[in-house]
Structures are given as C-alpha cells and as structure tokens.
Short mmCIF file of C-alpha atoms and ligand atoms in Angstrom, two decimals:
data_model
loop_
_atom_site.label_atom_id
_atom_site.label_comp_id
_atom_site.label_asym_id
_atom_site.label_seq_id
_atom_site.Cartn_x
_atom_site.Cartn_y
_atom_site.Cartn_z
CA UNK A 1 19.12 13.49 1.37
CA UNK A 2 16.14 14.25 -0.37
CA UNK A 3 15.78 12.43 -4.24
CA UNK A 4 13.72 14.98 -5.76
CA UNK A 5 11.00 17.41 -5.07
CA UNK A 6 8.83 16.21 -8.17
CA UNK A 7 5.45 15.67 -6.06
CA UNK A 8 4.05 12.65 -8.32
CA UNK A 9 5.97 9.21 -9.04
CA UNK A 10 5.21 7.48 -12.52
CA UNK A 11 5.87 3.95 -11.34
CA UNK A 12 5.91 2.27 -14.89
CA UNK A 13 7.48 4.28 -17.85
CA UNK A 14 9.02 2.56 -20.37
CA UNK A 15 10.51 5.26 -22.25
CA UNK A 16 14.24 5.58 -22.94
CA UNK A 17 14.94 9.15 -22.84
CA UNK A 18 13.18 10.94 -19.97
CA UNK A 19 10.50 13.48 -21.80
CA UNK A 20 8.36 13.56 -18.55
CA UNK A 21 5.85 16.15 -16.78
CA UNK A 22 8.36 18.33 -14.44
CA UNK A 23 6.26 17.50 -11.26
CA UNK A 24 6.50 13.85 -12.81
CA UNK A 25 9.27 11.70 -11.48
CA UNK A 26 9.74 8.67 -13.77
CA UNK A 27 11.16 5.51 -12.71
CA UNK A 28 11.98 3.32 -15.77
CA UNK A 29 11.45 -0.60 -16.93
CA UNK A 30 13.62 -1.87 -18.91
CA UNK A 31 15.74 -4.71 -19.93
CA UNK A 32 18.58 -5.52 -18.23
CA UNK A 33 21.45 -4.33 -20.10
CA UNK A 34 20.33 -1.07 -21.14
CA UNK A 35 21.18 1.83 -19.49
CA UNK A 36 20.04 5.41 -18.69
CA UNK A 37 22.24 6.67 -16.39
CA UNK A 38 19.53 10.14 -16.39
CA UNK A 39 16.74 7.62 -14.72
CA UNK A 40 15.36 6.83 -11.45
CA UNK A 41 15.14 3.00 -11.75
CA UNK A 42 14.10 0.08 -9.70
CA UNK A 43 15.15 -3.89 -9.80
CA UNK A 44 13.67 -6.90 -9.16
CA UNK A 45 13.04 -10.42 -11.03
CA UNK A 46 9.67 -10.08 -12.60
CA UNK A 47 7.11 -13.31 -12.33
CA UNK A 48 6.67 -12.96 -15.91
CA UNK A 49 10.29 -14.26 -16.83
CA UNK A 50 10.66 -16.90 -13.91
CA UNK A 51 10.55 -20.60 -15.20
CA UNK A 52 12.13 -22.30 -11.67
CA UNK A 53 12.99 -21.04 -8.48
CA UNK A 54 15.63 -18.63 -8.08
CA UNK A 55 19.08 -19.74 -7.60
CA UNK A 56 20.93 -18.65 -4.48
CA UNK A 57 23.56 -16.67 -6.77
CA UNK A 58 20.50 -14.85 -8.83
CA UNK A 59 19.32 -13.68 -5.58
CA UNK A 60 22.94 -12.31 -4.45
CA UNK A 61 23.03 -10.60 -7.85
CA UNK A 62 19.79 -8.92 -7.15
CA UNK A 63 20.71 -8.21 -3.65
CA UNK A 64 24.50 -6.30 -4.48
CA UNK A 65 23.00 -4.70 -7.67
CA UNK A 66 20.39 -2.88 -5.30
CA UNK A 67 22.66 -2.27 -2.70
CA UNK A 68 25.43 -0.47 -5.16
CA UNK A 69 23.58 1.34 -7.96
CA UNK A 70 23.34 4.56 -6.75
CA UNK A 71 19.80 5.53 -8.69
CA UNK A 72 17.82 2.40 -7.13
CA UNK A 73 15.23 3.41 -5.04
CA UNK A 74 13.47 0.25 -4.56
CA UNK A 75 12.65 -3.72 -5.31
CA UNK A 76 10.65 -4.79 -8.16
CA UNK A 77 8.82 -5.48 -10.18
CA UNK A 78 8.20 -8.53 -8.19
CA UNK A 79 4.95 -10.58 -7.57
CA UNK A 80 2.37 -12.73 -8.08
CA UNK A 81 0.53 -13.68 -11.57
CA UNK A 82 -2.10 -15.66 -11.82
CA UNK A 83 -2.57 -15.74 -15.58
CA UNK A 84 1.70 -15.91 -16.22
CA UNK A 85 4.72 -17.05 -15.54
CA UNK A 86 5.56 -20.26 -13.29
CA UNK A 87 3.46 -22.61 -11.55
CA UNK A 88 2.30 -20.95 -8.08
CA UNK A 89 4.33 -22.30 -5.79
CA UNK A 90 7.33 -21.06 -7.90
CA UNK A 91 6.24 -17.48 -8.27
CA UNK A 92 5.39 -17.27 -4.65
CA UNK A 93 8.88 -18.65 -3.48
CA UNK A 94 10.42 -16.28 -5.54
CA UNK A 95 8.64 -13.27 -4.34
CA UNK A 96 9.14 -14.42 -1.06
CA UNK A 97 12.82 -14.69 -2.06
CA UNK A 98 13.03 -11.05 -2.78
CA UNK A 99 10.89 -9.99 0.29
CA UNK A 100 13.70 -11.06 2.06
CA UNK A 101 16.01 -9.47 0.28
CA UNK A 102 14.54 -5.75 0.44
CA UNK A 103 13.59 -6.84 4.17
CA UNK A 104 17.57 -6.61 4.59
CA UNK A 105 18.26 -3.65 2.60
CA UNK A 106 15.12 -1.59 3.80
CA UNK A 107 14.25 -1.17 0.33
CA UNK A 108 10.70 -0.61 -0.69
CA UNK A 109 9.13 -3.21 -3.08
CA UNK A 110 7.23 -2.62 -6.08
CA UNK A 111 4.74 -5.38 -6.23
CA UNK A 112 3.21 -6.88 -9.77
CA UNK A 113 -0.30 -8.55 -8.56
CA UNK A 114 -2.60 -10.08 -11.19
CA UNK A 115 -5.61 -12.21 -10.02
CA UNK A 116 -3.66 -13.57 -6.78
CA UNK A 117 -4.72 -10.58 -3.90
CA UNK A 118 -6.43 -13.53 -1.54
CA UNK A 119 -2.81 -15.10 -1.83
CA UNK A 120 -0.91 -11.41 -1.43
CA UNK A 121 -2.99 -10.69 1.63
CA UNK A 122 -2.12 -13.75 3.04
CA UNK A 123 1.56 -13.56 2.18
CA UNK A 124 1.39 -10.24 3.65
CA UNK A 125 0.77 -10.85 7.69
CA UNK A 126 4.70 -12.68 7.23
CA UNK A 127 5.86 -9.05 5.79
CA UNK A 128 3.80 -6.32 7.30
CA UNK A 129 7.55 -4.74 8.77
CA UNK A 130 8.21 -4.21 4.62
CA UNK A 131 6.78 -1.20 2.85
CA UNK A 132 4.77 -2.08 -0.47
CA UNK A 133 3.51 -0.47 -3.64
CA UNK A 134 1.22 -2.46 -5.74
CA UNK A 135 1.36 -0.98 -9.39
CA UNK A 136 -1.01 -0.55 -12.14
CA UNK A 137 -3.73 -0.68 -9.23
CA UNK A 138 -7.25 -0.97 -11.05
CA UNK A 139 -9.11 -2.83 -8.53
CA UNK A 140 -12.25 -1.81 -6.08
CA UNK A 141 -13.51 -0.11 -3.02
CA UNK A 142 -13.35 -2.87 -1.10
CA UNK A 143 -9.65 -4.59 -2.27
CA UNK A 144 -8.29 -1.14 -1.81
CA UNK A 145 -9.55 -0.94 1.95
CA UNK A 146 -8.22 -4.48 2.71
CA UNK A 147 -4.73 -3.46 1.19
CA UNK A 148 -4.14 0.36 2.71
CA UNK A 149 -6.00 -1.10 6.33
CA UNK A 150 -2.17 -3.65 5.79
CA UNK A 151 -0.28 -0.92 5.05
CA UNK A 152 0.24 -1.67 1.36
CA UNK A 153 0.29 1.24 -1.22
CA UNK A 154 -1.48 1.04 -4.64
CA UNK A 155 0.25 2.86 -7.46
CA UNK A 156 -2.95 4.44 -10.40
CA UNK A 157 -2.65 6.30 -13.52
CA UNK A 158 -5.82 6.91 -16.03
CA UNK A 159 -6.25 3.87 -18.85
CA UNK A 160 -8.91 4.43 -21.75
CA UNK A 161 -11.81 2.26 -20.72
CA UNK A 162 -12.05 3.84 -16.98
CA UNK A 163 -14.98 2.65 -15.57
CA UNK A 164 -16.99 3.29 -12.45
CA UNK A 165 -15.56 1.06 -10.28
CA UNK A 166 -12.29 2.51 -10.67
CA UNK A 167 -13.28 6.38 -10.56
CA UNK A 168 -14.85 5.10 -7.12
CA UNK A 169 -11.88 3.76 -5.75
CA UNK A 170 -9.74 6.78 -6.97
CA UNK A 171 -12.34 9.22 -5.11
CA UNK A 172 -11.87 6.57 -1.89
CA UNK A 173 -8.17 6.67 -2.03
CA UNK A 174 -7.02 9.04 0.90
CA UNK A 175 -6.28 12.31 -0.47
CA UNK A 176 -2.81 13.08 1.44
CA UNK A 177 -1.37 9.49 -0.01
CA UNK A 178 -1.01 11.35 -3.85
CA UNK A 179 2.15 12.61 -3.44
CA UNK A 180 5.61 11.29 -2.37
CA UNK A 181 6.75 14.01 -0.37
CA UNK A 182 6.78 12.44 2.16
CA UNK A 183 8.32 8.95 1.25
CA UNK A 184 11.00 9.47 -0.91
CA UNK A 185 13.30 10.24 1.14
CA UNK A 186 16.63 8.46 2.34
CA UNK A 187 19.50 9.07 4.92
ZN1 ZN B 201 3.55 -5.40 -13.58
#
C-alpha cells in the first residue's frame, strides 16, 4: 500500500488541524492524549521527559501502541540530548530501549540529537540493520557525510538565521534523497 503521494514529509508540525502545503505530508507532535484522527503521526518517549530508565511495561505500551494505531508510520521522537533531560547513561539506555523496539516492528525511528553525534555514531555500528531520520538537522558538511556514509537520514526545513554552513550542507545533501517516494511505503 502506498501512504500518500505527497512528495515532501514535514517531520515536526505541531499544529492541530492539518492546514498544510498539498505536496506537504505532515506528521504531528503532540501530547499524548490528544487526538487527530486526520494526521500522520509518529510515537516514541522523548529524552526531554525521561527522569529514570524506562520501565519494562512503558516500553510494552510503546511497543503495542505502534504496532496497532493504524496512522503510525514510525518511532520517535527518541534520542540523545546533551543539554536536557536525564543523566547520559539514562537517555542512552532508553534510546537503546526503543531501538529495540522498532528493530522488532521494522519501524523507522525518528531520532532527536542535540550535542551527542560522537555518542550517536558510536551507538550506531550496534543498529546499522535500523533505518534512521535525524530531525531538525542543522549541522555541517562534514557531520552530514559521517551520518548518510551510516546510512542515517537527516530531516531540514529553513529557520530565520540560516547561515553558510547550513546552505552548504543543504547544496551537499544528495539531490534524489528530497523526496519520500520512495520510502514511504509499506506492505
Ligand atoms: Zn527533537
């Protein structure tokens, strides 16, 4: 089955009533709780909200919520924060935690990554059989070629203060990996 034929993912909206682009598709962030049955949507524990290490029952939640909700097209946000959220060790445990989890379901993951890419790339060589997306990618030349050379995707959208470091990056980015023809698809 194909999910849509919209060309260009938004990875990050936050809006509650879709009022997107029509060659946009949006997947939506939001609290738990609230629902839009008219949105693409992923789930995952975000670092941000972890205080201690996931309990075996939070991860079976997470695990039969993505494997029933019919709109779920992938794990996350999920990740690594080095400015947030628990103490290292936690964070990484519980990303590796969901690895595992979207490692069983075949699910995509939709990876949060702020100041800990030495650590992610490292994390990575246990994982390289998952498929990630890194979003809100702003980083350079020469992260970017570490990440696509391990198969990782980066997720970008414009910000105000764009600066030249970024445009560069954009122009490296490989022109065929803008649109999600080809990877949003399912049996
Ligand atoms: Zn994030």
């Amino acid at each position: 089955m194909i999910l849509q034929e919209r060309p260009y993912i938004d990875f990050h909206t936050h809006k509650a009533v879709h009022a997107g682009e029509d060659d946009v598709m949006e997947i939506v962030s939001m609290h738990q709780h609230i629902k839009n049955e008219a949105d693409w949507l992923t789930l995952g524990y975000h670092p941000w909200w972890l205080h201690e290490v996931l309990t075996k029952e939070a991860l079976n939640e997470l695990s039969t919520a993505l494997s029933i909700h019919p709109r779920c097209l992938a794990l996350g946000e999920c990740g690594l924060d080095g400015l947030k959220g628990a103490t290292r060790e936690i964070q990484e445990q519980n990303f590796e935690a969901q690895l595992a989890i979207a490692r069983a379901l075949s699910l995509p993951v939709i990876i949060h990554c702020v100041r800990q890419f030495d650590r992610l790339l490292q994390i990575r060589r246990q994982w390289r059989d998952t498929k990630w997306v890194i979003h809100g990618y702003r980083r350079n030349v020469i992260l970017t070629r570490q990440l696509l050379d391990e198969g990782i995707g980066v997720s970008v959208s414009p910000f105000p203060d764009m600066n030249s470091s970024f445009t560069e990056m954009l122009h490296f980015l490989p022109m065929e990996s803008f649109t999600s023809k080809q990877t949003v698809t399912t049996e």
